Short mmCIF file of N, CA and C in Angstrom, two decimals:
data_model
loop_
_atom_site.label_atom_id
_atom_site.label_comp_id
_atom_site.label_asym_id
_atom_site.label_seq_id
_atom_site.Cartn_x
_atom_site.Cartn_y
_atom_site.Cartn_z
N MET A 799 5.21 4.32 -17.20
CA MET A 799 4.72 3.02 -17.54
C MET A 799 3.30 2.88 -17.00
N ALA A 800 2.37 2.49 -17.86
CA ALA A 800 1.00 2.24 -17.46
C ALA A 800 0.82 0.76 -17.19
N ARG A 801 -0.03 0.43 -16.19
CA ARG A 801 -0.24 -0.96 -15.80
C ARG A 801 -1.73 -1.21 -15.67
N ASN A 802 -2.22 -2.25 -16.32
CA ASN A 802 -3.62 -2.62 -16.22
C ASN A 802 -3.69 -4.06 -15.72
N LEU A 803 -4.42 -4.27 -14.62
CA LEU A 803 -4.52 -5.59 -14.00
C LEU A 803 -5.99 -6.00 -13.98
N THR A 804 -6.29 -7.14 -14.60
CA THR A 804 -7.66 -7.66 -14.56
C THR A 804 -7.61 -9.09 -14.05
N SER A 805 -8.65 -9.48 -13.34
CA SER A 805 -8.69 -10.83 -12.80
C SER A 805 -10.10 -11.37 -12.84
N GLY A 806 -10.20 -12.69 -12.81
CA GLY A 806 -11.51 -13.32 -12.81
C GLY A 806 -11.39 -14.80 -12.53
N ALA A 807 -12.51 -15.39 -12.15
CA ALA A 807 -12.55 -16.82 -11.89
C ALA A 807 -12.31 -17.57 -13.20
N VAL A 808 -11.69 -18.74 -13.08
CA VAL A 808 -11.37 -19.55 -14.26
C VAL A 808 -11.54 -21.02 -13.90
N THR A 809 -11.89 -21.82 -14.89
CA THR A 809 -11.92 -23.28 -14.72
C THR A 809 -10.87 -23.87 -15.64
N VAL A 810 -10.60 -25.14 -15.49
CA VAL A 810 -9.62 -25.81 -16.36
C VAL A 810 -10.08 -25.72 -17.81
N ASP A 811 -11.38 -25.80 -18.06
CA ASP A 811 -11.90 -25.72 -19.42
C ASP A 811 -11.66 -24.35 -20.06
N ASP A 812 -11.43 -23.32 -19.25
CA ASP A 812 -11.16 -21.98 -19.77
C ASP A 812 -9.71 -21.78 -20.19
N LEU A 813 -8.82 -22.67 -19.77
CA LEU A 813 -7.39 -22.52 -20.08
C LEU A 813 -7.13 -22.85 -21.55
N PRO A 814 -6.17 -22.16 -22.16
CA PRO A 814 -5.79 -22.51 -23.53
C PRO A 814 -5.25 -23.95 -23.57
N PRO A 815 -5.56 -24.72 -24.62
CA PRO A 815 -5.11 -26.11 -24.71
C PRO A 815 -3.60 -26.28 -24.55
N VAL A 816 -2.80 -25.36 -25.08
CA VAL A 816 -1.35 -25.50 -24.94
C VAL A 816 -0.92 -25.32 -23.49
N THR A 817 -1.64 -24.50 -22.74
CA THR A 817 -1.33 -24.31 -21.31
C THR A 817 -1.70 -25.57 -20.53
N VAL A 818 -2.85 -26.15 -20.82
CA VAL A 818 -3.27 -27.39 -20.16
C VAL A 818 -2.23 -28.48 -20.39
N ALA A 819 -1.80 -28.66 -21.64
CA ALA A 819 -0.81 -29.68 -21.97
C ALA A 819 0.51 -29.40 -21.24
N PHE A 820 0.91 -28.13 -21.19
CA PHE A 820 2.15 -27.74 -20.52
C PHE A 820 2.09 -28.08 -19.03
N ILE A 821 0.99 -27.74 -18.36
CA ILE A 821 0.84 -28.02 -16.93
C ILE A 821 0.89 -29.52 -16.69
N ARG A 822 0.21 -30.29 -17.51
CA ARG A 822 0.20 -31.75 -17.34
C ARG A 822 1.59 -32.34 -17.53
N ARG A 823 2.31 -31.88 -18.56
CA ARG A 823 3.69 -32.37 -18.79
C ARG A 823 4.58 -32.04 -17.62
N GLN A 824 4.47 -30.82 -17.12
CA GLN A 824 5.30 -30.41 -15.99
C GLN A 824 4.95 -31.20 -14.74
N GLY A 825 3.69 -31.53 -14.55
CA GLY A 825 3.29 -32.36 -13.42
C GLY A 825 3.94 -33.72 -13.48
N THR A 826 3.97 -34.33 -14.65
CA THR A 826 4.63 -35.63 -14.83
C THR A 826 6.12 -35.50 -14.58
N THR A 827 6.73 -34.45 -15.12
CA THR A 827 8.16 -34.22 -14.93
C THR A 827 8.52 -34.06 -13.46
N ARG A 828 7.64 -33.45 -12.69
CA ARG A 828 7.91 -33.19 -11.28
C ARG A 828 7.46 -34.32 -10.36
N GLY A 829 7.02 -35.43 -10.95
CA GLY A 829 6.73 -36.61 -10.15
C GLY A 829 5.30 -36.77 -9.67
N LEU A 830 4.37 -35.99 -10.18
CA LEU A 830 2.97 -36.20 -9.80
C LEU A 830 2.48 -37.49 -10.44
N ASP A 831 1.79 -38.32 -9.67
CA ASP A 831 1.36 -39.62 -10.18
C ASP A 831 -0.02 -39.59 -10.83
N ARG A 832 -0.64 -38.41 -10.90
CA ARG A 832 -1.94 -38.28 -11.55
C ARG A 832 -2.06 -36.89 -12.16
N ASP A 833 -3.10 -36.71 -12.95
CA ASP A 833 -3.35 -35.44 -13.63
C ASP A 833 -3.55 -34.33 -12.60
N PRO A 834 -2.68 -33.31 -12.58
CA PRO A 834 -2.81 -32.25 -11.57
C PRO A 834 -4.05 -31.38 -11.77
N LEU A 835 -4.65 -31.43 -12.95
CA LEU A 835 -5.81 -30.58 -13.23
C LEU A 835 -7.15 -31.27 -12.96
N ALA A 836 -7.13 -32.56 -12.69
CA ALA A 836 -8.37 -33.32 -12.54
C ALA A 836 -9.18 -32.91 -11.32
N GLU A 837 -8.52 -32.41 -10.28
CA GLU A 837 -9.23 -32.12 -9.03
C GLU A 837 -9.30 -30.63 -8.70
N VAL A 838 -9.15 -29.76 -9.69
CA VAL A 838 -9.19 -28.31 -9.44
C VAL A 838 -10.57 -27.92 -8.95
N THR A 839 -10.59 -27.23 -7.79
CA THR A 839 -11.84 -26.79 -7.19
C THR A 839 -12.09 -25.29 -7.39
N HIS A 840 -11.03 -24.52 -7.47
CA HIS A 840 -11.12 -23.07 -7.64
C HIS A 840 -10.01 -22.62 -8.58
N GLY A 841 -10.28 -21.57 -9.33
CA GLY A 841 -9.26 -21.02 -10.22
C GLY A 841 -9.37 -19.51 -10.31
N LEU A 842 -8.24 -18.88 -10.49
CA LEU A 842 -8.18 -17.43 -10.65
C LEU A 842 -7.19 -17.11 -11.75
N ARG A 843 -7.61 -16.27 -12.67
CA ARG A 843 -6.73 -15.82 -13.76
C ARG A 843 -6.48 -14.33 -13.57
N VAL A 844 -5.21 -13.96 -13.68
CA VAL A 844 -4.82 -12.56 -13.56
C VAL A 844 -4.05 -12.18 -14.82
N ASP A 845 -4.57 -11.19 -15.54
CA ASP A 845 -3.89 -10.65 -16.72
C ASP A 845 -3.32 -9.30 -16.35
N GLU A 846 -2.03 -9.14 -16.61
CA GLU A 846 -1.36 -7.87 -16.34
C GLU A 846 -0.79 -7.36 -17.65
N GLU A 847 -1.24 -6.18 -18.05
CA GLU A 847 -0.74 -5.57 -19.27
C GLU A 847 0.00 -4.30 -18.89
N THR A 848 1.23 -4.22 -19.34
CA THR A 848 2.03 -3.02 -19.08
C THR A 848 2.35 -2.36 -20.41
N MET A 849 2.33 -1.04 -20.41
CA MET A 849 2.63 -0.30 -21.62
C MET A 849 3.76 0.67 -21.34
N ASN A 850 4.85 0.50 -22.06
CA ASN A 850 5.99 1.41 -21.95
C ASN A 850 5.93 2.39 -23.10
N ARG A 851 6.07 3.62 -22.79
CA ARG A 851 6.08 4.64 -23.86
C ARG A 851 7.54 4.87 -24.25
N GLN A 852 7.80 4.53 -25.49
CA GLN A 852 9.16 4.69 -26.02
C GLN A 852 9.12 5.69 -27.16
N ARG A 853 10.28 6.11 -27.60
CA ARG A 853 10.36 7.11 -28.67
C ARG A 853 9.64 6.63 -29.94
N VAL A 854 9.70 5.37 -30.21
CA VAL A 854 9.11 4.83 -31.42
C VAL A 854 7.59 4.72 -31.29
N GLY A 855 7.07 4.66 -30.10
CA GLY A 855 5.64 4.53 -29.87
C GLY A 855 5.38 3.61 -28.69
N PRO A 856 4.11 3.45 -28.35
CA PRO A 856 3.79 2.60 -27.20
C PRO A 856 4.13 1.13 -27.47
N ARG A 857 4.56 0.45 -26.44
CA ARG A 857 4.86 -0.97 -26.53
C ARG A 857 4.22 -1.64 -25.32
N SER A 858 3.42 -2.67 -25.55
CA SER A 858 2.77 -3.32 -24.43
C SER A 858 3.23 -4.76 -24.30
N GLN A 859 3.16 -5.25 -23.08
CA GLN A 859 3.47 -6.63 -22.77
C GLN A 859 2.33 -7.19 -21.95
N ARG A 860 2.01 -8.45 -22.21
CA ARG A 860 0.94 -9.09 -21.46
C ARG A 860 1.50 -10.29 -20.71
N HIS A 861 1.17 -10.38 -19.44
CA HIS A 861 1.58 -11.49 -18.58
C HIS A 861 0.31 -12.09 -18.00
N THR A 862 0.21 -13.41 -18.04
CA THR A 862 -0.97 -14.09 -17.51
C THR A 862 -0.53 -15.07 -16.43
N THR A 863 -1.22 -15.02 -15.31
CA THR A 863 -0.98 -15.97 -14.22
C THR A 863 -2.30 -16.66 -13.92
N GLU A 864 -2.26 -17.98 -13.88
CA GLU A 864 -3.42 -18.75 -13.44
C GLU A 864 -3.06 -19.43 -12.13
N LEU A 865 -3.94 -19.31 -11.16
CA LEU A 865 -3.80 -19.98 -9.87
C LEU A 865 -4.91 -21.01 -9.80
N LEU A 866 -4.54 -22.26 -9.64
CA LEU A 866 -5.50 -23.36 -9.63
C LEU A 866 -5.36 -24.10 -8.32
N LEU A 867 -6.47 -24.31 -7.63
CA LEU A 867 -6.46 -24.93 -6.32
C LEU A 867 -7.07 -26.32 -6.39
N THR A 868 -6.36 -27.30 -5.83
CA THR A 868 -6.89 -28.65 -5.67
C THR A 868 -6.91 -28.93 -4.16
N PRO A 869 -7.46 -30.05 -3.72
CA PRO A 869 -7.44 -30.34 -2.29
C PRO A 869 -6.03 -30.50 -1.70
N GLU A 870 -5.02 -30.75 -2.55
CA GLU A 870 -3.65 -30.96 -2.06
C GLU A 870 -2.64 -29.94 -2.57
N LEU A 871 -2.95 -29.25 -3.68
CA LEU A 871 -1.95 -28.40 -4.34
C LEU A 871 -2.49 -27.02 -4.69
N LEU A 872 -1.56 -26.06 -4.74
CA LEU A 872 -1.79 -24.79 -5.41
C LEU A 872 -0.88 -24.83 -6.64
N ILE A 873 -1.49 -24.69 -7.80
CA ILE A 873 -0.74 -24.68 -9.06
C ILE A 873 -0.69 -23.23 -9.53
N ILE A 874 0.52 -22.74 -9.78
CA ILE A 874 0.69 -21.37 -10.28
C ILE A 874 1.34 -21.45 -11.65
N SER A 875 0.60 -21.04 -12.67
CA SER A 875 1.08 -21.05 -14.05
C SER A 875 1.29 -19.61 -14.49
N TYR A 876 2.43 -19.34 -15.14
CA TYR A 876 2.76 -17.98 -15.56
C TYR A 876 3.27 -18.02 -17.00
N ARG A 877 2.78 -17.12 -17.82
CA ARG A 877 3.25 -17.03 -19.21
C ARG A 877 3.09 -15.62 -19.73
N GLN A 878 3.74 -15.36 -20.85
CA GLN A 878 3.62 -14.07 -21.52
C GLN A 878 2.91 -14.29 -22.85
N GLY A 879 2.36 -13.24 -23.37
CA GLY A 879 1.78 -13.29 -24.70
C GLY A 879 0.31 -13.62 -24.73
N SER A 880 -0.15 -13.99 -25.91
CA SER A 880 -1.57 -14.20 -26.20
C SER A 880 -1.99 -15.65 -25.94
N ASP A 881 -3.27 -15.83 -25.66
CA ASP A 881 -3.81 -17.18 -25.50
C ASP A 881 -3.90 -17.91 -26.83
N ASP A 882 -3.83 -17.18 -27.92
CA ASP A 882 -3.97 -17.78 -29.25
C ASP A 882 -2.67 -18.36 -29.79
N ALA A 883 -1.58 -18.20 -29.06
CA ALA A 883 -0.29 -18.69 -29.54
C ALA A 883 -0.36 -20.21 -29.74
N PRO A 884 0.22 -20.73 -30.83
CA PRO A 884 0.15 -22.17 -31.10
C PRO A 884 1.10 -22.99 -30.22
N HIS A 885 2.06 -22.32 -29.59
CA HIS A 885 3.04 -23.01 -28.76
C HIS A 885 3.13 -22.33 -27.40
N VAL A 886 3.63 -23.05 -26.43
CA VAL A 886 3.83 -22.49 -25.09
C VAL A 886 4.95 -21.45 -25.15
N ASP A 887 4.74 -20.37 -24.48
CA ASP A 887 5.76 -19.33 -24.35
C ASP A 887 7.04 -19.96 -23.79
N PRO A 888 8.21 -19.73 -24.42
CA PRO A 888 9.45 -20.34 -23.92
C PRO A 888 9.79 -19.93 -22.48
N ALA A 889 9.26 -18.80 -22.02
CA ALA A 889 9.54 -18.36 -20.66
C ALA A 889 8.45 -18.81 -19.68
N ALA A 890 7.50 -19.62 -20.13
CA ALA A 890 6.40 -20.06 -19.27
C ALA A 890 6.94 -20.89 -18.11
N ARG A 891 6.27 -20.75 -16.96
CA ARG A 891 6.66 -21.51 -15.76
C ARG A 891 5.40 -22.02 -15.10
N VAL A 892 5.55 -23.13 -14.40
CA VAL A 892 4.46 -23.63 -13.58
C VAL A 892 5.06 -24.19 -12.31
N GLY A 893 4.42 -23.89 -11.19
CA GLY A 893 4.88 -24.40 -9.90
C GLY A 893 3.75 -25.15 -9.23
N PHE A 894 4.10 -26.26 -8.59
CA PHE A 894 3.15 -27.08 -7.85
C PHE A 894 3.53 -26.97 -6.38
N HIS A 895 2.65 -26.43 -5.57
CA HIS A 895 2.94 -26.16 -4.17
C HIS A 895 2.00 -26.98 -3.29
N ARG A 896 2.56 -27.86 -2.47
CA ARG A 896 1.74 -28.66 -1.55
C ARG A 896 1.15 -27.75 -0.48
N LEU A 897 -0.14 -27.87 -0.26
CA LEU A 897 -0.84 -26.99 0.67
C LEU A 897 -0.32 -27.13 2.09
N ASP A 898 0.14 -28.34 2.47
CA ASP A 898 0.62 -28.53 3.83
C ASP A 898 1.96 -27.84 4.08
N GLN A 899 2.60 -27.33 3.04
CA GLN A 899 3.87 -26.59 3.18
C GLN A 899 3.72 -25.12 2.82
N LEU A 900 2.52 -24.70 2.49
CA LEU A 900 2.29 -23.38 1.93
C LEU A 900 1.99 -22.34 3.00
N GLU A 901 2.54 -21.16 2.81
CA GLU A 901 2.22 -19.99 3.63
C GLU A 901 1.79 -18.87 2.69
N VAL A 902 0.68 -18.25 3.01
CA VAL A 902 0.18 -17.11 2.24
C VAL A 902 0.22 -15.92 3.17
N ALA A 903 0.83 -14.83 2.72
CA ALA A 903 1.05 -13.69 3.63
C ALA A 903 0.77 -12.36 2.95
N VAL A 904 0.65 -11.35 3.78
CA VAL A 904 0.56 -9.97 3.32
C VAL A 904 1.87 -9.66 2.61
N PRO A 905 1.82 -8.92 1.52
CA PRO A 905 3.04 -8.62 0.78
C PRO A 905 4.06 -7.84 1.61
N ALA A 906 5.30 -7.98 1.23
CA ALA A 906 6.37 -7.21 1.86
C ALA A 906 6.07 -5.72 1.70
N ALA A 907 6.61 -4.92 2.60
CA ALA A 907 6.31 -3.48 2.62
C ALA A 907 6.58 -2.82 1.27
N GLY A 908 7.62 -3.19 0.57
CA GLY A 908 7.94 -2.58 -0.71
C GLY A 908 6.91 -2.86 -1.78
N LEU A 909 6.23 -3.99 -1.69
CA LEU A 909 5.22 -4.32 -2.68
C LEU A 909 3.86 -3.74 -2.35
N GLN A 910 3.66 -3.32 -1.13
CA GLN A 910 2.36 -2.78 -0.74
C GLN A 910 2.07 -1.46 -1.45
N LYS A 911 3.07 -0.82 -2.01
CA LYS A 911 2.85 0.43 -2.72
C LYS A 911 1.96 0.21 -3.93
N ARG A 912 1.94 -1.02 -4.48
CA ARG A 912 1.09 -1.32 -5.61
C ARG A 912 -0.38 -1.32 -5.20
N ALA A 913 -0.64 -1.53 -3.92
CA ALA A 913 -2.01 -1.56 -3.42
C ALA A 913 -2.02 -0.95 -2.02
N PRO A 914 -1.84 0.38 -1.90
CA PRO A 914 -1.70 1.00 -0.59
C PRO A 914 -2.91 0.76 0.32
N GLY A 915 -2.60 0.34 1.55
CA GLY A 915 -3.64 0.14 2.55
C GLY A 915 -4.58 -1.01 2.27
N ALA A 916 -4.24 -1.85 1.30
CA ALA A 916 -5.16 -2.91 0.89
C ALA A 916 -4.92 -4.20 1.67
N ALA A 917 -5.96 -5.00 1.75
CA ALA A 917 -5.85 -6.34 2.34
C ALA A 917 -5.08 -7.23 1.36
N PRO A 918 -4.60 -8.39 1.80
CA PRO A 918 -3.81 -9.25 0.93
C PRO A 918 -4.47 -9.55 -0.41
N ALA A 919 -5.77 -9.71 -0.45
CA ALA A 919 -6.42 -10.08 -1.70
C ALA A 919 -6.61 -8.90 -2.65
N ALA A 920 -6.09 -7.73 -2.32
CA ALA A 920 -6.36 -6.56 -3.13
C ALA A 920 -5.18 -6.09 -3.97
N GLY A 921 -4.19 -6.89 -4.19
CA GLY A 921 -3.10 -6.44 -5.05
C GLY A 921 -2.05 -7.49 -5.26
N VAL A 922 -1.20 -7.70 -4.28
CA VAL A 922 -0.11 -8.66 -4.39
C VAL A 922 -0.14 -9.55 -3.15
N VAL A 923 0.02 -10.84 -3.36
CA VAL A 923 0.03 -11.80 -2.26
C VAL A 923 1.35 -12.56 -2.30
N ALA A 924 1.96 -12.76 -1.14
CA ALA A 924 3.22 -13.52 -1.04
C ALA A 924 2.89 -14.97 -0.73
N VAL A 925 3.37 -15.89 -1.58
CA VAL A 925 3.16 -17.32 -1.42
C VAL A 925 4.53 -17.96 -1.19
N THR A 926 4.69 -18.65 -0.05
CA THR A 926 5.97 -19.25 0.30
C THR A 926 5.81 -20.77 0.43
N SER A 927 6.70 -21.51 -0.23
CA SER A 927 6.72 -22.97 -0.10
C SER A 927 7.95 -23.52 -0.80
N THR A 928 8.13 -24.83 -0.70
CA THR A 928 9.14 -25.53 -1.50
C THR A 928 8.35 -26.20 -2.63
N PRO A 929 8.43 -25.68 -3.84
CA PRO A 929 7.65 -26.27 -4.93
C PRO A 929 8.13 -27.69 -5.24
N LEU A 930 7.23 -28.51 -5.75
CA LEU A 930 7.61 -29.86 -6.14
C LEU A 930 8.77 -29.78 -7.13
N GLY A 931 9.77 -30.59 -6.92
CA GLY A 931 10.94 -30.57 -7.78
C GLY A 931 11.97 -29.55 -7.35
N GLY A 932 11.63 -28.71 -6.38
CA GLY A 932 12.55 -27.69 -5.88
C GLY A 932 13.34 -28.21 -4.70
N THR A 933 14.43 -27.54 -4.41
CA THR A 933 15.28 -27.95 -3.30
C THR A 933 15.27 -26.95 -2.16
N ARG A 934 14.68 -25.78 -2.39
CA ARG A 934 14.67 -24.80 -1.29
C ARG A 934 13.35 -24.05 -1.27
N ARG A 935 13.06 -23.55 -0.13
CA ARG A 935 11.84 -22.80 0.11
C ARG A 935 11.98 -21.42 -0.54
N THR A 936 10.98 -21.00 -1.27
CA THR A 936 11.03 -19.70 -1.94
C THR A 936 9.72 -18.96 -1.73
N THR A 937 9.78 -17.65 -1.92
CA THR A 937 8.58 -16.82 -1.84
C THR A 937 8.33 -16.24 -3.22
N ARG A 938 7.10 -16.33 -3.64
CA ARG A 938 6.70 -15.78 -4.93
C ARG A 938 5.62 -14.74 -4.67
N HIS A 939 5.77 -13.57 -5.25
CA HIS A 939 4.78 -12.50 -5.11
C HIS A 939 3.86 -12.56 -6.33
N VAL A 940 2.58 -12.79 -6.06
CA VAL A 940 1.60 -13.00 -7.12
C VAL A 940 0.63 -11.82 -7.15
N ALA A 941 0.55 -11.16 -8.30
CA ALA A 941 -0.44 -10.10 -8.47
C ALA A 941 -1.81 -10.77 -8.54
N SER A 942 -2.79 -10.22 -7.83
CA SER A 942 -4.08 -10.88 -7.81
C SER A 942 -5.26 -9.98 -8.17
N GLY A 943 -5.07 -8.71 -8.24
CA GLY A 943 -6.18 -7.82 -8.55
C GLY A 943 -7.14 -7.69 -7.38
N ILE A 944 -8.33 -7.16 -7.67
CA ILE A 944 -9.35 -6.99 -6.65
C ILE A 944 -10.68 -7.48 -7.21
N GLY A 945 -11.61 -7.71 -6.33
CA GLY A 945 -12.94 -8.11 -6.75
C GLY A 945 -13.42 -9.31 -5.96
N PRO A 946 -14.71 -9.59 -6.04
CA PRO A 946 -15.28 -10.69 -5.26
C PRO A 946 -14.71 -12.05 -5.63
N GLU A 947 -14.41 -12.28 -6.91
CA GLU A 947 -13.84 -13.57 -7.31
C GLU A 947 -12.43 -13.76 -6.74
N VAL A 948 -11.70 -12.68 -6.60
CA VAL A 948 -10.36 -12.74 -6.00
C VAL A 948 -10.49 -13.09 -4.52
N THR A 949 -11.38 -12.43 -3.83
CA THR A 949 -11.61 -12.70 -2.41
C THR A 949 -12.05 -14.15 -2.20
N ARG A 950 -12.97 -14.64 -3.05
CA ARG A 950 -13.42 -16.03 -2.93
C ARG A 950 -12.26 -17.01 -3.11
N PHE A 951 -11.38 -16.73 -4.09
CA PHE A 951 -10.26 -17.63 -4.32
C PHE A 951 -9.33 -17.67 -3.10
N TRP A 952 -8.93 -16.48 -2.59
CA TRP A 952 -7.99 -16.45 -1.46
C TRP A 952 -8.63 -17.03 -0.20
N ASP A 953 -9.94 -16.85 -0.02
CA ASP A 953 -10.63 -17.47 1.12
C ASP A 953 -10.60 -19.00 0.98
N ALA A 954 -10.87 -19.50 -0.22
CA ALA A 954 -10.83 -20.96 -0.45
C ALA A 954 -9.43 -21.50 -0.22
N LEU A 955 -8.41 -20.76 -0.65
CA LEU A 955 -7.03 -21.20 -0.44
C LEU A 955 -6.70 -21.24 1.05
N GLN A 956 -7.05 -20.21 1.78
CA GLN A 956 -6.78 -20.18 3.23
C GLN A 956 -7.49 -21.34 3.95
N THR A 957 -8.73 -21.62 3.56
CA THR A 957 -9.48 -22.72 4.14
C THR A 957 -8.81 -24.06 3.83
N ALA A 958 -8.40 -24.24 2.57
CA ALA A 958 -7.75 -25.49 2.17
C ALA A 958 -6.42 -25.68 2.90
N VAL A 959 -5.66 -24.62 3.06
CA VAL A 959 -4.38 -24.69 3.78
C VAL A 959 -4.64 -25.05 5.23
N ALA A 960 -5.63 -24.43 5.85
CA ALA A 960 -5.95 -24.72 7.26
C ALA A 960 -6.35 -26.19 7.45
N ARG A 961 -7.05 -26.77 6.46
CA ARG A 961 -7.46 -28.18 6.54
C ARG A 961 -6.26 -29.13 6.54
N THR A 962 -5.14 -28.70 5.96
CA THR A 962 -3.97 -29.58 5.89
C THR A 962 -3.11 -29.52 7.14
N ARG A 963 -3.37 -28.56 8.02
CA ARG A 963 -2.58 -28.40 9.23
C ARG A 963 -3.11 -29.30 10.34
N PRO A 964 -2.21 -29.82 11.18
CA PRO A 964 -2.67 -30.63 12.32
C PRO A 964 -3.49 -29.78 13.29
N ALA A 965 -4.47 -30.39 13.89
CA ALA A 965 -5.38 -29.67 14.79
C ALA A 965 -4.74 -29.27 16.08
#
């Protein structure tokens, strides 16, 4: 199986319209009293394409994750398929994580094989929190790629999380 991971900075205006509408609907469903995208300060998009070689020929799948940072929330949106799709992917998910409950960590040892010897921003990052609308604390492993825009995003997230902690 071949895997290609690309990442880059993103703004709300760069998101597909169906994704924007989906995130806003989910924010309302989860009890947010205002537009979750109105205060986004930093964004990171990660595209992961995997290709399985089968007897019939190559088959590829595309997964897109957008991480959007506001002064109070980390929004993680995940979907499969193309940005040109007229409807939201039925398997699409979005999580809203309050920064004051968020922990960002080095990936578990088993996941470090994807980025051997790398710092947290160089492959997979573990994000732990109780998402809005959730009842238990969970850890999500987010592929993030490498590059200066990835480092800037994770630095901004760490700074924002530190601001929410008591002194």
